[in-house]
mmCIF file of N, CA and C in Angstrom:
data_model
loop_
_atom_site.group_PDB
_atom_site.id
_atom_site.type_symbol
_atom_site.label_atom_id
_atom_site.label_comp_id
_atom_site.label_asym_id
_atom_site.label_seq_id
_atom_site.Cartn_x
_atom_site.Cartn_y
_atom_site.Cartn_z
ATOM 1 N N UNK A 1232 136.573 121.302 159.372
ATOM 2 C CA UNK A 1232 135.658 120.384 158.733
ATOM 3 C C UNK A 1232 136.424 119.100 158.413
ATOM 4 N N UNK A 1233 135.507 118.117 158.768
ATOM 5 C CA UNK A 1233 136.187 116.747 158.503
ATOM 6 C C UNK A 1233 136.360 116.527 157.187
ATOM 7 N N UNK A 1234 137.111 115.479 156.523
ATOM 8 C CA UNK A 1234 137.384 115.047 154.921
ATOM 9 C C UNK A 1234 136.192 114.513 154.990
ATOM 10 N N UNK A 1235 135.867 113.647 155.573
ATOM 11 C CA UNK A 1235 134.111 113.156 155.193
ATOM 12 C C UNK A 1235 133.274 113.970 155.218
ATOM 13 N N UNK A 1236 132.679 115.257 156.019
ATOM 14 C CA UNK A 1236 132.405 116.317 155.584
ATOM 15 C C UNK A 1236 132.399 116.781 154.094
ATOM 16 N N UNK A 1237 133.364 117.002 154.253
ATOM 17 C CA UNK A 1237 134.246 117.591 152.837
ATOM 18 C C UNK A 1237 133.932 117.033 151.858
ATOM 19 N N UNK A 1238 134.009 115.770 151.811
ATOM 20 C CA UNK A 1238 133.318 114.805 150.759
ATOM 21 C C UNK A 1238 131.549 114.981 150.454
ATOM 22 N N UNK A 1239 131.179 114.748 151.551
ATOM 23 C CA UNK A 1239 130.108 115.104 151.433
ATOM 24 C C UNK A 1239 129.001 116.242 150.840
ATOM 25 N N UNK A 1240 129.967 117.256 151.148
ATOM 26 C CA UNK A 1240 129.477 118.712 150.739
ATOM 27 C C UNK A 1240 129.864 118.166 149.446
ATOM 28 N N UNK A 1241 130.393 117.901 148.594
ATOM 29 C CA UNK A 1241 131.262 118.227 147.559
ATOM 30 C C UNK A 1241 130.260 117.661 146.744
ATOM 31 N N UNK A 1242 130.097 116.238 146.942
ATOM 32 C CA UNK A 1242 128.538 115.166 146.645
ATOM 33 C C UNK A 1242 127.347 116.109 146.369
ATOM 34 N N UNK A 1243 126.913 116.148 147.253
ATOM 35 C CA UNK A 1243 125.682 117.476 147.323
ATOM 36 C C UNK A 1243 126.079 118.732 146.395
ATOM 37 N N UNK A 1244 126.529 119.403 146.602
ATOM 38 C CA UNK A 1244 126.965 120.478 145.608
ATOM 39 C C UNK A 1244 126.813 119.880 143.860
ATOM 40 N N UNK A 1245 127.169 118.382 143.629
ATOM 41 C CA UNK A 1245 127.611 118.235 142.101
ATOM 42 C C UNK A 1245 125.981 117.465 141.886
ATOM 43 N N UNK A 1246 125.335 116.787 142.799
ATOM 44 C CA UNK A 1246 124.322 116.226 142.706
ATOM 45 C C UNK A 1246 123.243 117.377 142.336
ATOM 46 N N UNK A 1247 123.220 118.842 143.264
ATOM 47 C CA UNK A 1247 122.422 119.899 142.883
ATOM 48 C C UNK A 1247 122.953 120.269 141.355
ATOM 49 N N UNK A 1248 124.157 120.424 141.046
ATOM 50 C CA UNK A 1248 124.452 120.983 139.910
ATOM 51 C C UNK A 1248 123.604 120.106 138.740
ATOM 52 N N UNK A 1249 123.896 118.857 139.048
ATOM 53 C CA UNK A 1249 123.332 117.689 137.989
ATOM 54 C C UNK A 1249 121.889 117.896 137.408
ATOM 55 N N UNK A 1250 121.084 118.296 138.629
ATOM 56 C CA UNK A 1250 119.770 118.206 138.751
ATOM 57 C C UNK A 1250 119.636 119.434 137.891
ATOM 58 N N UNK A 1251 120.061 120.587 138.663
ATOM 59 C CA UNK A 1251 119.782 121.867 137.869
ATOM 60 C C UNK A 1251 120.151 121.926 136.087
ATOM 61 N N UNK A 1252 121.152 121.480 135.618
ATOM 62 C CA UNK A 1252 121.292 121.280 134.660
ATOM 63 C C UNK A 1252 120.200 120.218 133.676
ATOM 64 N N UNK A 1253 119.803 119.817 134.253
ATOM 65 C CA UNK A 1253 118.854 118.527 133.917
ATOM 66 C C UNK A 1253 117.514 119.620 133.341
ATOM 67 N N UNK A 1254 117.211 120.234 134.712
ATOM 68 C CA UNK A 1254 116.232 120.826 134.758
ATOM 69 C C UNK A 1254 115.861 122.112 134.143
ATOM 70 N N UNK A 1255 116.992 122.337 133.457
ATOM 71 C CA UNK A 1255 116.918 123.796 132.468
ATOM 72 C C UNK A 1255 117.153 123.142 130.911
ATOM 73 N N UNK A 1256 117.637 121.604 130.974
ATOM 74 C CA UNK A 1256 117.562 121.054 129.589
ATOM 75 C C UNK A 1256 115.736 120.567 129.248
ATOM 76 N N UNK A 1257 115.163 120.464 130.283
ATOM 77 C CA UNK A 1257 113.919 119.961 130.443
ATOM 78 C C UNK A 1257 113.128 121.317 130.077
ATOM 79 N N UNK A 1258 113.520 122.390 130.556
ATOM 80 C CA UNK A 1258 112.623 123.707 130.451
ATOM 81 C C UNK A 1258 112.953 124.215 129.168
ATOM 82 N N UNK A 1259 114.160 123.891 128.472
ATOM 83 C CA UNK A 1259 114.077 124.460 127.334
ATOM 84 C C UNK A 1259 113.855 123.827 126.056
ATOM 85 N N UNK A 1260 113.147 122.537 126.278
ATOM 86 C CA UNK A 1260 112.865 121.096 125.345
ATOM 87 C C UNK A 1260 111.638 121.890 125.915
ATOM 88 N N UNK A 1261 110.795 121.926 126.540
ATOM 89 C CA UNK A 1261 109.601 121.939 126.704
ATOM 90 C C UNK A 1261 108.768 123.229 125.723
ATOM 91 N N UNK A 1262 109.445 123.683 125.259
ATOM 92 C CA UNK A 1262 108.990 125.094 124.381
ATOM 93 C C UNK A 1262 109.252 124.534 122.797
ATOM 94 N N UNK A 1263 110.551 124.084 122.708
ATOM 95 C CA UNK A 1263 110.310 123.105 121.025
ATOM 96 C C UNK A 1263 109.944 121.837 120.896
ATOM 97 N N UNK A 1264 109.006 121.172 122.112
ATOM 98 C CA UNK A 1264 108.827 120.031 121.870
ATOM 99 C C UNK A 1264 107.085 120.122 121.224
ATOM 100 N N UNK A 1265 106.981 119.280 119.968
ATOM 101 C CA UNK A 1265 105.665 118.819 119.371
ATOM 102 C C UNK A 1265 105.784 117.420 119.536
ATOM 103 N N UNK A 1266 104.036 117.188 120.052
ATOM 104 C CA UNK A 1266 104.017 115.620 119.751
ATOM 105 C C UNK A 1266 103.394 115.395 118.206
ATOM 106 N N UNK A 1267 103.545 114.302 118.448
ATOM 107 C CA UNK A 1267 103.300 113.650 116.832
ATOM 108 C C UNK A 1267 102.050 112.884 116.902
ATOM 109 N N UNK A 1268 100.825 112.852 116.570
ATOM 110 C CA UNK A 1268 99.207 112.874 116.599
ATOM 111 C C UNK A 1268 98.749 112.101 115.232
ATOM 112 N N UNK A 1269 98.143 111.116 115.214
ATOM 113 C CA UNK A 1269 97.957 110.464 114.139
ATOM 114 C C UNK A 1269 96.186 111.503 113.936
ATOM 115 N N UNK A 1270 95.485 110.683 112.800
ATOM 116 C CA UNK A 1270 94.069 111.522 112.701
ATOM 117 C C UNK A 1270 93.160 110.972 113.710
ATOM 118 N N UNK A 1271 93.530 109.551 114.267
ATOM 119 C CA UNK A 1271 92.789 108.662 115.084
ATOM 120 C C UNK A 1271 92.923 109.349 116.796
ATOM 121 N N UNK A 1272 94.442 109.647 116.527
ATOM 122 C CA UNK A 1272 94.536 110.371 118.434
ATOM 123 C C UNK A 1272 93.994 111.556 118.255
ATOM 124 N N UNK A 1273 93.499 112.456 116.925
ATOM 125 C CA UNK A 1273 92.595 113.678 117.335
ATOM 126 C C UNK A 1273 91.469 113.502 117.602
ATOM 127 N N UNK A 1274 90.852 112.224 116.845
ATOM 128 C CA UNK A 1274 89.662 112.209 117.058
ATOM 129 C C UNK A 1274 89.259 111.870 118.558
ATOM 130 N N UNK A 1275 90.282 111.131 119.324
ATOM 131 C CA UNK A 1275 90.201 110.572 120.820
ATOM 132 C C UNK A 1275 90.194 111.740 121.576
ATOM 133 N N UNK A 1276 90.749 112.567 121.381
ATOM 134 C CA UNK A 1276 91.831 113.227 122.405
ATOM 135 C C UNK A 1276 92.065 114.659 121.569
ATOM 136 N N UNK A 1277 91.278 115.619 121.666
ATOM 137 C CA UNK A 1277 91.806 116.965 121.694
ATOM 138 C C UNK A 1277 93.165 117.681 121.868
ATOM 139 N N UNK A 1278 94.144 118.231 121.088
ATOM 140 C CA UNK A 1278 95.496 118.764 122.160
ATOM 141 C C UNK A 1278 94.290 120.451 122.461
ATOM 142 N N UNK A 1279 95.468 120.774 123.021
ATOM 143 C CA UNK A 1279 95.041 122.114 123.769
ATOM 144 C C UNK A 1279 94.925 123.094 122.652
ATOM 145 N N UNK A 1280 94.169 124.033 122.658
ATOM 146 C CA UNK A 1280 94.069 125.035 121.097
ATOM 147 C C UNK A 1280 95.112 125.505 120.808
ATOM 148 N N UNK A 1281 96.443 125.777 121.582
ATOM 149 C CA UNK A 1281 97.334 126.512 121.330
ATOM 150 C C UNK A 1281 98.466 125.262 121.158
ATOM 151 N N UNK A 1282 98.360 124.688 121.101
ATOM 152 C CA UNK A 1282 99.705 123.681 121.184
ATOM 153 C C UNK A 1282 100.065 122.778 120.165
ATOM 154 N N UNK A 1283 101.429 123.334 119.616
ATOM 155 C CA UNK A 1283 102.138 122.604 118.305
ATOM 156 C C UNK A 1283 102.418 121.282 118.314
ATOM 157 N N UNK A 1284 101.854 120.786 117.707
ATOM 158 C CA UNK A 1284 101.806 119.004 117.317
ATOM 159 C C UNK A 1284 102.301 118.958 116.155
ATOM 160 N N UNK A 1285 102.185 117.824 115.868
ATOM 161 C CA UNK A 1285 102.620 117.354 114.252
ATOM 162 C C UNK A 1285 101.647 116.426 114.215
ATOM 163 N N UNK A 1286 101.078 116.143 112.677
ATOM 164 C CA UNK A 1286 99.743 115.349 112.600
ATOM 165 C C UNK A 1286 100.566 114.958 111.223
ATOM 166 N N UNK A 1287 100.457 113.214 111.430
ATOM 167 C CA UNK A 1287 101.007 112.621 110.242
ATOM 168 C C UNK A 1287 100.084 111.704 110.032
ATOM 169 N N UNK A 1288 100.246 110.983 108.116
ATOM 170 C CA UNK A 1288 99.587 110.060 108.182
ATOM 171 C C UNK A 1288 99.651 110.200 106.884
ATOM 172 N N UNK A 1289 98.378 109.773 105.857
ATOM 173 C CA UNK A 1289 98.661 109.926 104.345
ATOM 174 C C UNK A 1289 97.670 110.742 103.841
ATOM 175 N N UNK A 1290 98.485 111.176 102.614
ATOM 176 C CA UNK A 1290 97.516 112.483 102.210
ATOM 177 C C UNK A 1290 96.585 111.728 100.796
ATOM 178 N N UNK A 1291 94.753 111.900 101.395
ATOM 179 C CA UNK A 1291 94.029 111.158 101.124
ATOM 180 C C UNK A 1291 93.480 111.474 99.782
ATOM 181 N N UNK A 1292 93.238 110.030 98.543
ATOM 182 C CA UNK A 1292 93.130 111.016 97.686
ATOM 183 C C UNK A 1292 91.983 111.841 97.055
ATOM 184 N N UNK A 1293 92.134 112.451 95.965
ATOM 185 C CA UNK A 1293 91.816 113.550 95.207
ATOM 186 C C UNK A 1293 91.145 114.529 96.216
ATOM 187 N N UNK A 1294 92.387 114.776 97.320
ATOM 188 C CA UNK A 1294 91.817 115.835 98.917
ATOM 189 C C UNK A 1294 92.760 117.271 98.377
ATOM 190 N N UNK A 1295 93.861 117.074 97.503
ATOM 191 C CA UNK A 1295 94.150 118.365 97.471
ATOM 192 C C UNK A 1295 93.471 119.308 96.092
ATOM 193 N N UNK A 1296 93.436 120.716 97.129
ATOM 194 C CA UNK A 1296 92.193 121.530 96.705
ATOM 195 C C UNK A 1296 93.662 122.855 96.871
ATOM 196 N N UNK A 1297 94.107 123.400 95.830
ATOM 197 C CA UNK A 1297 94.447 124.504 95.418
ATOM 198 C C UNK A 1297 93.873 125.797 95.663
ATOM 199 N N UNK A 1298 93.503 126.643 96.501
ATOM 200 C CA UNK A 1298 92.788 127.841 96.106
ATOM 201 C C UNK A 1298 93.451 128.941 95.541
ATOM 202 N N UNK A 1299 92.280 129.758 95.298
ATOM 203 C CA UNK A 1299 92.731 131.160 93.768
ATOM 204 C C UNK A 1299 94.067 131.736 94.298
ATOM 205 N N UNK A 1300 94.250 132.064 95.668
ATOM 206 C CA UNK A 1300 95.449 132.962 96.057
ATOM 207 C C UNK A 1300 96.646 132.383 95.898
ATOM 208 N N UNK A 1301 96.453 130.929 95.511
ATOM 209 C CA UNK A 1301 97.559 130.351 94.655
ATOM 210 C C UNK A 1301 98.958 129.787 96.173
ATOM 211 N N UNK A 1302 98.819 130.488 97.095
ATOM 212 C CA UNK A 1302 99.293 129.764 98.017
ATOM 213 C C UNK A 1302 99.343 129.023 98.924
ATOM 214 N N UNK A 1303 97.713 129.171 99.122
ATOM 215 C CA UNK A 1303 96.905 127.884 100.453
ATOM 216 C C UNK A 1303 96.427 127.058 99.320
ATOM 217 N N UNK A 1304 96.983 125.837 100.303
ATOM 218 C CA UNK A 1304 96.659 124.615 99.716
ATOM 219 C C UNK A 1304 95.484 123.942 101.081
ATOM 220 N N UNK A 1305 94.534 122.929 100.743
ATOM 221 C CA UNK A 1305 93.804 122.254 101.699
ATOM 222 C C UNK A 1305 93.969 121.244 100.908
ATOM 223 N N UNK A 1306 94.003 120.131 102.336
ATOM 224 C CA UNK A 1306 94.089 118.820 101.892
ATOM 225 C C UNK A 1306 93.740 118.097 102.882
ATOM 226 N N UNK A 1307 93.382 116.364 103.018
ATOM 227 C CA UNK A 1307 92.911 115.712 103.968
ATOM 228 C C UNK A 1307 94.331 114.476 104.403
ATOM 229 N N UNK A 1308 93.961 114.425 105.784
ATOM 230 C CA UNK A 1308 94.910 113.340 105.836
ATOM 231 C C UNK A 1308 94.630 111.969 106.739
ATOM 232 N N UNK A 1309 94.877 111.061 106.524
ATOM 233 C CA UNK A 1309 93.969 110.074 106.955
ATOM 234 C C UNK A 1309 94.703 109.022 107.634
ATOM 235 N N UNK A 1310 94.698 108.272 108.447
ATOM 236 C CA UNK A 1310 95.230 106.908 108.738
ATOM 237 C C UNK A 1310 94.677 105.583 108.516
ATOM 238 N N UNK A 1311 93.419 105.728 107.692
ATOM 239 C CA UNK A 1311 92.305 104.456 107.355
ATOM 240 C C UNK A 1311 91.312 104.894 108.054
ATOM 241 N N UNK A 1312 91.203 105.141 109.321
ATOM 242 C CA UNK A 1312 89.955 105.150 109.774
ATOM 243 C C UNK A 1312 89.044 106.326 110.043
ATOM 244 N N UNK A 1313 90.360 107.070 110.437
ATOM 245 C CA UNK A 1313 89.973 108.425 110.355
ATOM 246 C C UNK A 1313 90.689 109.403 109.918
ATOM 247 N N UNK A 1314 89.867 110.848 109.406
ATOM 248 C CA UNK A 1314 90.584 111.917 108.442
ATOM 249 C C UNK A 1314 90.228 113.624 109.341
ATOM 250 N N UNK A 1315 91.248 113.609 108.582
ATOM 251 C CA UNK A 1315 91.487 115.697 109.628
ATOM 252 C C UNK A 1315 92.023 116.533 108.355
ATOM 253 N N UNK A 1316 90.863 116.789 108.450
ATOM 254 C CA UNK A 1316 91.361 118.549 107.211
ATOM 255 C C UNK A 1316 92.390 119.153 107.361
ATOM 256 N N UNK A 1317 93.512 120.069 106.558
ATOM 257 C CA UNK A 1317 94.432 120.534 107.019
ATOM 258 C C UNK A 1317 94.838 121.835 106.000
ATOM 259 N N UNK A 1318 94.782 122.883 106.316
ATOM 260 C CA UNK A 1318 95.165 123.860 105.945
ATOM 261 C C UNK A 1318 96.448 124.282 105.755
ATOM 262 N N UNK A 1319 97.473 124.639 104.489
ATOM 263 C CA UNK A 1319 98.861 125.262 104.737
ATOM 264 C C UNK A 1319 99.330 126.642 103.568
ATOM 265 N N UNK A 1320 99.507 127.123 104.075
ATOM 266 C CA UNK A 1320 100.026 128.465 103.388
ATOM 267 C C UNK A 1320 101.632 128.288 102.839
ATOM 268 N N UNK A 1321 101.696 128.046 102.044
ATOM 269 C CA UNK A 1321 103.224 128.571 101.337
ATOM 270 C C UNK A 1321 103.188 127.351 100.409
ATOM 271 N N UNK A 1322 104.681 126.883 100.209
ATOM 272 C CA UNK A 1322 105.161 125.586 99.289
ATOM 273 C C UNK A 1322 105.346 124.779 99.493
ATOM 274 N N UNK A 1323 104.939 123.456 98.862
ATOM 275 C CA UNK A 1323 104.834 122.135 99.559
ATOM 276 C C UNK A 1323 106.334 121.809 99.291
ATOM 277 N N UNK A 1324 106.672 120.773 99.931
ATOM 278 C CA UNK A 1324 107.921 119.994 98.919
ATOM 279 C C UNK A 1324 107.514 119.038 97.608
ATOM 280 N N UNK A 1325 108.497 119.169 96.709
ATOM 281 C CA UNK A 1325 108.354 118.400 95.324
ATOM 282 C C UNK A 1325 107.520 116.650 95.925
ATOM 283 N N UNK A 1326 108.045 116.420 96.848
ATOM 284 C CA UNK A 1326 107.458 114.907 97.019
ATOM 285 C C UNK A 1326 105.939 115.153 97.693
ATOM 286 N N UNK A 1327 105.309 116.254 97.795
ATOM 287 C CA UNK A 1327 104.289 115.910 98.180
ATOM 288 C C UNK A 1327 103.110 116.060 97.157
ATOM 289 N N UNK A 1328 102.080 114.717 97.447
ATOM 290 C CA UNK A 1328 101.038 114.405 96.671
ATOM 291 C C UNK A 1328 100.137 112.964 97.091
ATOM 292 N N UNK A 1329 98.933 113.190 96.754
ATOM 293 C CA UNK A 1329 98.056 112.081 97.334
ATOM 294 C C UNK A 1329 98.234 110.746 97.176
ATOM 295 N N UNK A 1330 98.166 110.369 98.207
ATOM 296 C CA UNK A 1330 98.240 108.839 98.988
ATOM 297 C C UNK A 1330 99.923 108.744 98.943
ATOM 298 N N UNK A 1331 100.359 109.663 99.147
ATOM 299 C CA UNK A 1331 101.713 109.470 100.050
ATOM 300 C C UNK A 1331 101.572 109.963 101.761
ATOM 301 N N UNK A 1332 103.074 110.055 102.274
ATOM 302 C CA UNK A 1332 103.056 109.837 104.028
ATOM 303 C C UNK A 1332 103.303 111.788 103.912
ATOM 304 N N UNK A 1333 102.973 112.036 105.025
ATOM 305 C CA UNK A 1333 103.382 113.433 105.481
ATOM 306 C C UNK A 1333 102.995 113.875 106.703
ATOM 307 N N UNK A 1334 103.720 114.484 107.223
ATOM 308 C CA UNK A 1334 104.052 115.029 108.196
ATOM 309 C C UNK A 1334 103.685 116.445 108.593
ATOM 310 N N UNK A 1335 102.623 117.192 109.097
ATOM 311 C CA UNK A 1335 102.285 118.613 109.100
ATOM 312 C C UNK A 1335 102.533 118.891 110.470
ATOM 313 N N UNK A 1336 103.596 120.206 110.538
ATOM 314 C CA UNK A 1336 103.419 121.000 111.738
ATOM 315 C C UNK A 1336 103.142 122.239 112.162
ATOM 316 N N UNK A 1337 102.057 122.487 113.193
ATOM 317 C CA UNK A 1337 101.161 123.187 113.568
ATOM 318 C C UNK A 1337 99.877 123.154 114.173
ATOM 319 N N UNK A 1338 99.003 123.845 114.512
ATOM 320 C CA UNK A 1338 97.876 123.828 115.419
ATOM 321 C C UNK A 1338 96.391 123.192 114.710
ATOM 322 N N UNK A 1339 95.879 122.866 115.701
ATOM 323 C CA UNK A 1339 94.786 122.546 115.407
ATOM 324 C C UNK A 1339 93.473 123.631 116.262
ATOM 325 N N UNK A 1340 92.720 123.897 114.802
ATOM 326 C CA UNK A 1340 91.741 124.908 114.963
ATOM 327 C C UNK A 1340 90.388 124.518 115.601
ATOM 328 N N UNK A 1341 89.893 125.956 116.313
ATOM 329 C CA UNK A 1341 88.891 125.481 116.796
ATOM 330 C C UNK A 1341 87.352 124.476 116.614
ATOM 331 N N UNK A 1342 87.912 124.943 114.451
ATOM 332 C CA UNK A 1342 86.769 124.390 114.455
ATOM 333 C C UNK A 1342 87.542 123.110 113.323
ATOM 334 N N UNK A 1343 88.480 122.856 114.148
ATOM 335 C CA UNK A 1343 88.825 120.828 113.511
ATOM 336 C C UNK A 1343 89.504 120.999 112.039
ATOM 337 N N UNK A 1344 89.756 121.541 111.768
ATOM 338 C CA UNK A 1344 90.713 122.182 111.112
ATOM 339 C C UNK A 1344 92.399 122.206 111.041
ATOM 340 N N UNK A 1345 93.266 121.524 111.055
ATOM 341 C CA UNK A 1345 94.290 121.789 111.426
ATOM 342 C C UNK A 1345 95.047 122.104 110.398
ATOM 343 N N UNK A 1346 95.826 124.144 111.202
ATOM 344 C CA UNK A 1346 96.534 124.427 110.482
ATOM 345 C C UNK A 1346 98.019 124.285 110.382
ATOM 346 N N UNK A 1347 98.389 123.996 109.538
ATOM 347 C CA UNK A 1347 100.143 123.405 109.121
ATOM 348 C C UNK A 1347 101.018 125.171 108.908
ATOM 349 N N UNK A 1348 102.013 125.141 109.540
ATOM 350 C CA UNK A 1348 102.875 126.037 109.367
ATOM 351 C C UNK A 1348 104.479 125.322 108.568
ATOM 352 N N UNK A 1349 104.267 123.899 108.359
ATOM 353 C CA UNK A 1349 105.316 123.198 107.915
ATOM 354 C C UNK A 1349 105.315 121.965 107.012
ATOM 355 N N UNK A 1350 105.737 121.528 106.362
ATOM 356 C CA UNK A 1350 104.532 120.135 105.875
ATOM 357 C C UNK A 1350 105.890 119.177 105.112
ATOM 358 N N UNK A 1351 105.855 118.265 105.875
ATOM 359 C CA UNK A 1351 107.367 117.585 105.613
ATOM 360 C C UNK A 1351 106.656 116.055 105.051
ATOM 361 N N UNK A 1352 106.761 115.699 103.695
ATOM 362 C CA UNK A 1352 106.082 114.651 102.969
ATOM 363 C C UNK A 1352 108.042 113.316 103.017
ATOM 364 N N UNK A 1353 106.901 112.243 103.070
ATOM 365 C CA UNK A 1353 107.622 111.100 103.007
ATOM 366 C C UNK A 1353 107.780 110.392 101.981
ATOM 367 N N UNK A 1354 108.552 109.802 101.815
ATOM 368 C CA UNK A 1354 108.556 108.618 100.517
ATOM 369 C C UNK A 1354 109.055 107.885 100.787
ATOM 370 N N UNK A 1355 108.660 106.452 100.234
ATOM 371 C CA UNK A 1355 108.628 105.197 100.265
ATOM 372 C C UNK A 1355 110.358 105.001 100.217
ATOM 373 N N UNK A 1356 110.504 103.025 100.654
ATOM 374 C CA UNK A 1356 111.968 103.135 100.789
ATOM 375 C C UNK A 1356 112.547 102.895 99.270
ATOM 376 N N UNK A 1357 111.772 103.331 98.381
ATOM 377 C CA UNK A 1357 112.394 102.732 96.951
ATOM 378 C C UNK A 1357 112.347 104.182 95.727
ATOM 379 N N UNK A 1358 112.450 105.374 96.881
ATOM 380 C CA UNK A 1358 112.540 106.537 96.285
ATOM 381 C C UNK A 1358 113.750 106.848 95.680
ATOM 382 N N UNK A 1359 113.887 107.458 94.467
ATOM 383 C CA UNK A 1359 115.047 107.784 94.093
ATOM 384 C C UNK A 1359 115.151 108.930 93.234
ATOM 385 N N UNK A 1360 115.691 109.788 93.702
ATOM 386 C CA UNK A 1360 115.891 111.164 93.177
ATOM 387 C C UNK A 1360 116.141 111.688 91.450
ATOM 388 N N UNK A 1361 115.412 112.130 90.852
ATOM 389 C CA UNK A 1361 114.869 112.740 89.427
ATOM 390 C C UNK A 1361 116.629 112.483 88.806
ATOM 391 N N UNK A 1362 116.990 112.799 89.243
ATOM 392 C CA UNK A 1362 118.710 112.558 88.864
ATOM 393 C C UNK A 1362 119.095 111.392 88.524
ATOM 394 N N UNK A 1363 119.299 110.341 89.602
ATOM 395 C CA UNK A 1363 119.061 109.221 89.800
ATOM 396 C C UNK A 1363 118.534 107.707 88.565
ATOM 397 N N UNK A 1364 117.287 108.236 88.743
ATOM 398 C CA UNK A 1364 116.617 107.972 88.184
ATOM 399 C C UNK A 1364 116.176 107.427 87.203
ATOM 400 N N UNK A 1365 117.013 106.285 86.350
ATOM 401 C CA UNK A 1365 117.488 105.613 85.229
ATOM 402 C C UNK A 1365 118.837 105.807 84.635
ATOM 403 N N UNK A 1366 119.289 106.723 85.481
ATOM 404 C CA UNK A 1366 120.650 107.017 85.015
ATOM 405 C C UNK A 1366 121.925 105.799 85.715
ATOM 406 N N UNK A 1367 121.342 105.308 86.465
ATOM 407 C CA UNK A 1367 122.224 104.165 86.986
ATOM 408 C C UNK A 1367 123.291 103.022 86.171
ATOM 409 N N UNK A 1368 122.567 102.678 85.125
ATOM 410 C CA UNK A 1368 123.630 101.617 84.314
ATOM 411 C C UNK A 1368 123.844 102.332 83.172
ATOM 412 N N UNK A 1369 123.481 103.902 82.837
ATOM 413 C CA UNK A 1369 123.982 104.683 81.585
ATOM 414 C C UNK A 1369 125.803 104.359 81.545
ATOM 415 N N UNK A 1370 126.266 103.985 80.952
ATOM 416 C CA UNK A 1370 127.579 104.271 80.676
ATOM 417 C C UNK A 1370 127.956 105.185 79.600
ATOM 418 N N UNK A 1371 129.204 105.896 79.756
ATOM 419 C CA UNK A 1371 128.990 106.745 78.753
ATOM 420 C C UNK A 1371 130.946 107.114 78.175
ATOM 421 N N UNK A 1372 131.670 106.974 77.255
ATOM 422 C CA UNK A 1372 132.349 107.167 77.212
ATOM 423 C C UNK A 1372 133.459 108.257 76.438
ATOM 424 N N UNK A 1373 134.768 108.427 77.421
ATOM 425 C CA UNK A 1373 134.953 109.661 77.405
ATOM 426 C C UNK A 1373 136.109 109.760 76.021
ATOM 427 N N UNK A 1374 136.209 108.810 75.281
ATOM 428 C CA UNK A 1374 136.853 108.813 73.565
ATOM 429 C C UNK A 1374 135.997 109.130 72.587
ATOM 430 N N UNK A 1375 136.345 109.982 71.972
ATOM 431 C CA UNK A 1375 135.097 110.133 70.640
ATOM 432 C C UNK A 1375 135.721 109.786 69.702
#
């Protein structure tokens, strides 16, 4: 076999490797990938009944509704124009509450409903942690 040969094969061989590798990073993104769905792209555009999205936007107010079993929460979430009910079972995070940003992930039900298996709330850029929190120019000193 010629060196150009040789070269050649060698090309081909790393070019298949490339691809294949590509293509098993692609197949295994494709099982944890959610898109992110405002209330306006549900109303356009259906996802498929089975398929994990994330539906963000703000949680609209006096929408959260507590029920007796003390762990489903329902609430609405809106982008201005349009709103999508949303169902979640367990604990919110401390930052979540109406007319803030959040983030829910999980399916949307047949009957328009979407249920949250995750619910990741946002805050503004001037958030500052309960700690934080006026304690900034406390000085305090360590002579008694």
């Amino acid at each position: 076999m010629k060196p150009k040969h040789q070269r050649l094969t060698l090309a081909v061989a790393a070019l298949a490797t490339v691809i294949g590798a590509g293509l098993l990073a692609v197949s295994a993104l494709s099982d944890r990938a959610a898109y992110f769905y405002s209330p306006a792209d549900l109303a356009k555009a259906k996802p498929a009944p089975d398929a994990a999205i994330r539906l963000g936007g703000m949680v609209a107010d006096k929408s959260i509704v507590h029920e007796a079993d003390g762990v489903t929460i329902r609430f609405v979430v809106e982008d201005g124009a349009f709103k999508t009910p949303v169902q979640f079972k367990g604990i919110v995070p401390d930052l979540f509450k109406e007319k803030s940003g959040v983030v829910a992930e999980g399916k949307l039900g047949a009957d328009g409903v979407f249920v949250a298996t995750n619910i990741l709330a946002k805050h503004d850029e001037n958030y500052k942690p309960p700690q934080m929190a006026g304690s900034e120019h406390k000085t305090e000193s360590l002579a008694r």
